[in-house]
Amino acid sequence: MGDVVDVLDAFEPKRKRAAKPIFEVERWAIGGGYYVRATLPDGMVDRIEGFTTEGEAGRWSRMSPVYG
């Protein structure tokens, strides 16, 4: 039975997991508020601005329909 599994594994294409963005919540040094830095799978960095609290920015990063 183990030989059958080995043969099937050899023919099944290996699936790669889709890369996901990395989110980091940052505080504005001047003026207050927070933003989310999104490092995208291709290495580009995007900044999502306009959060009043750290919790609000964190919730966005967990629930983001755009990136998540």
PDB file of C-alpha atoms in Angstrom:
ATOM      1  CA  MET A   1       0.000   0.000   0.000  1.00  0.00           C
ATOM      2  CA  GLY A   2       2.860   2.370   0.790  1.00  0.00           C
ATOM      3  CA  ASP A   3       4.215   1.898  -2.740  1.00  0.00           C
ATOM      4  CA  VAL A   4       0.877   2.998  -4.210  1.00  0.00           C
ATOM      5  CA  VAL A   5       0.911   6.155  -2.116  1.00  0.00           C
ATOM      6  CA  ASP A   6       4.481   6.924  -3.189  1.00  0.00           C
ATOM      7  CA  VAL A   7       3.541   6.557  -6.868  1.00  0.00           C
ATOM      8  CA  LEU A   8       0.513   8.808  -6.480  1.00  0.00           C
ATOM      9  CA  ASP A   9       2.560  11.424  -4.613  1.00  0.00           C
ATOM     10  CA  ALA A  10       5.145  11.432  -7.400  1.00  0.00           C
ATOM     11  CA  PHE A  11       2.505  12.237 -10.041  1.00  0.00           C
ATOM     12  CA  GLU A  12       0.479  14.750  -8.069  1.00  0.00           C
ATOM     13  CA  PRO A  13       1.715  18.257  -8.729  1.00  0.00           C
ATOM     14  CA  LYS A  14       3.095  19.961  -5.672  1.00  0.00           C
ATOM     15  CA  ARG A  15       0.877  22.823  -4.615  1.00  0.00           C
ATOM     16  CA  LYS A  16       2.448  26.003  -3.431  1.00  0.00           C
ATOM     17  CA  ARG A  17       0.667  28.119  -0.900  1.00  0.00           C
ATOM     18  CA  ALA A  18      -0.327  31.495  -2.164  1.00  0.00           C
ATOM     19  CA  ALA A  19       1.915  34.144  -0.673  1.00  0.00           C
ATOM     20  CA  LYS A  20       0.116  36.560   1.593  1.00  0.00           C
ATOM     21  CA  PRO A  21       0.943  40.129   2.492  1.00  0.00           C
ATOM     22  CA  ILE A  22       2.583  40.953   5.811  1.00  0.00           C
ATOM     23  CA  PHE A  23       0.807  43.638   7.847  1.00  0.00           C
ATOM     24  CA  GLU A  24       2.459  45.879  10.424  1.00  0.00           C
ATOM     25  CA  VAL A  25       0.607  48.501  12.444  1.00  0.00           C
ATOM     26  CA  GLU A  26       2.648  51.682  12.833  1.00  0.00           C
ATOM     27  CA  ARG A  27       2.050  54.909  14.754  1.00  0.00           C
ATOM     28  CA  TRP A  28       2.528  58.221  12.985  1.00  0.00           C
ATOM     29  CA  ALA A  29       5.487  60.031  14.565  1.00  0.00           C
ATOM     30  CA  ILE A  30       3.907  63.428  13.976  1.00  0.00           C
ATOM     31  CA  GLY A  31       0.219  64.178  14.244  1.00  0.00           C
ATOM     32  CA  GLY A  32      -0.946  60.982  15.922  1.00  0.00           C
ATOM     33  CA  GLY A  33      -3.007  58.166  14.540  1.00  0.00           C
ATOM     34  CA  TYR A  34      -1.964  54.892  12.995  1.00  0.00           C
ATOM     35  CA  TYR A  35      -1.431  53.300   9.619  1.00  0.00           C
ATOM     36  CA  VAL A  36      -0.920  49.771   8.328  1.00  0.00           C
ATOM     37  CA  ARG A  37       2.181  48.933   6.318  1.00  0.00           C
ATOM     38  CA  ALA A  38       1.411  46.083   3.928  1.00  0.00           C
ATOM     39  CA  THR A  39       4.401  44.311   2.407  1.00  0.00           C
ATOM     40  CA  LEU A  40       2.971  42.540  -0.617  1.00  0.00           C
ATOM     41  CA  PRO A  41       4.172  39.138  -1.887  1.00  0.00           C
ATOM     42  CA  ASP A  42       6.050  40.798  -4.760  1.00  0.00           C
ATOM     43  CA  GLY A  43       8.011  42.944  -2.282  1.00  0.00           C
ATOM     44  CA  MET A  44       6.147  46.193  -2.897  1.00  0.00           C
ATOM     45  CA  VAL A  45       5.084  48.133   0.178  1.00  0.00           C
ATOM     46  CA  ASP A  46       1.723  49.837   0.494  1.00  0.00           C
ATOM     47  CA  ARG A  47       0.531  52.096   3.315  1.00  0.00           C
ATOM     48  CA  ILE A  48      -3.104  52.212   4.421  1.00  0.00           C
ATOM     49  CA  GLU A  49      -3.739  55.384   6.382  1.00  0.00           C
ATOM     50  CA  GLY A  50      -6.431  56.987   8.491  1.00  0.00           C
ATOM     51  CA  PHE A  51      -6.792  54.873  11.638  1.00  0.00           C
ATOM     52  CA  THR A  52      -7.460  56.580  14.955  1.00  0.00           C
ATOM     53  CA  THR A  53      -6.434  53.705  17.220  1.00  0.00           C
ATOM     54  CA  GLU A  54      -3.989  50.819  17.056  1.00  0.00           C
ATOM     55  CA  GLY A  55      -6.878  48.391  17.538  1.00  0.00           C
ATOM     56  CA  GLU A  56      -8.752  49.825  14.575  1.00  0.00           C
ATOM     57  CA  ALA A  57      -5.690  49.380  12.343  1.00  0.00           C
ATOM     58  CA  GLY A  58      -5.177  45.837  13.632  1.00  0.00           C
ATOM     59  CA  ARG A  59      -8.793  44.888  12.958  1.00  0.00           C
ATOM     60  CA  TRP A  60      -8.499  46.199   9.413  1.00  0.00           C
ATOM     61  CA  SER A  61      -5.392  44.103   8.774  1.00  0.00           C
ATOM     62  CA  ARG A  62      -7.165  40.937   9.970  1.00  0.00           C
ATOM     63  CA  MET A  63     -10.391  41.608   8.036  1.00  0.00           C
ATOM     64  CA  SER A  64      -9.064  43.287   4.894  1.00  0.00           C
ATOM     65  CA  PRO A  65     -11.081  42.316   1.813  1.00  0.00           C
ATOM     66  CA  VAL A  66      -8.459  43.989  -0.379  1.00  0.00           C
ATOM     67  CA  TYR A  67      -5.395  42.085   0.808  1.00  0.00           C
ATOM     68  CA  GLY A  68      -6.488  39.257   3.063  1.00  0.00           C
TER      69      GLY A  68
END
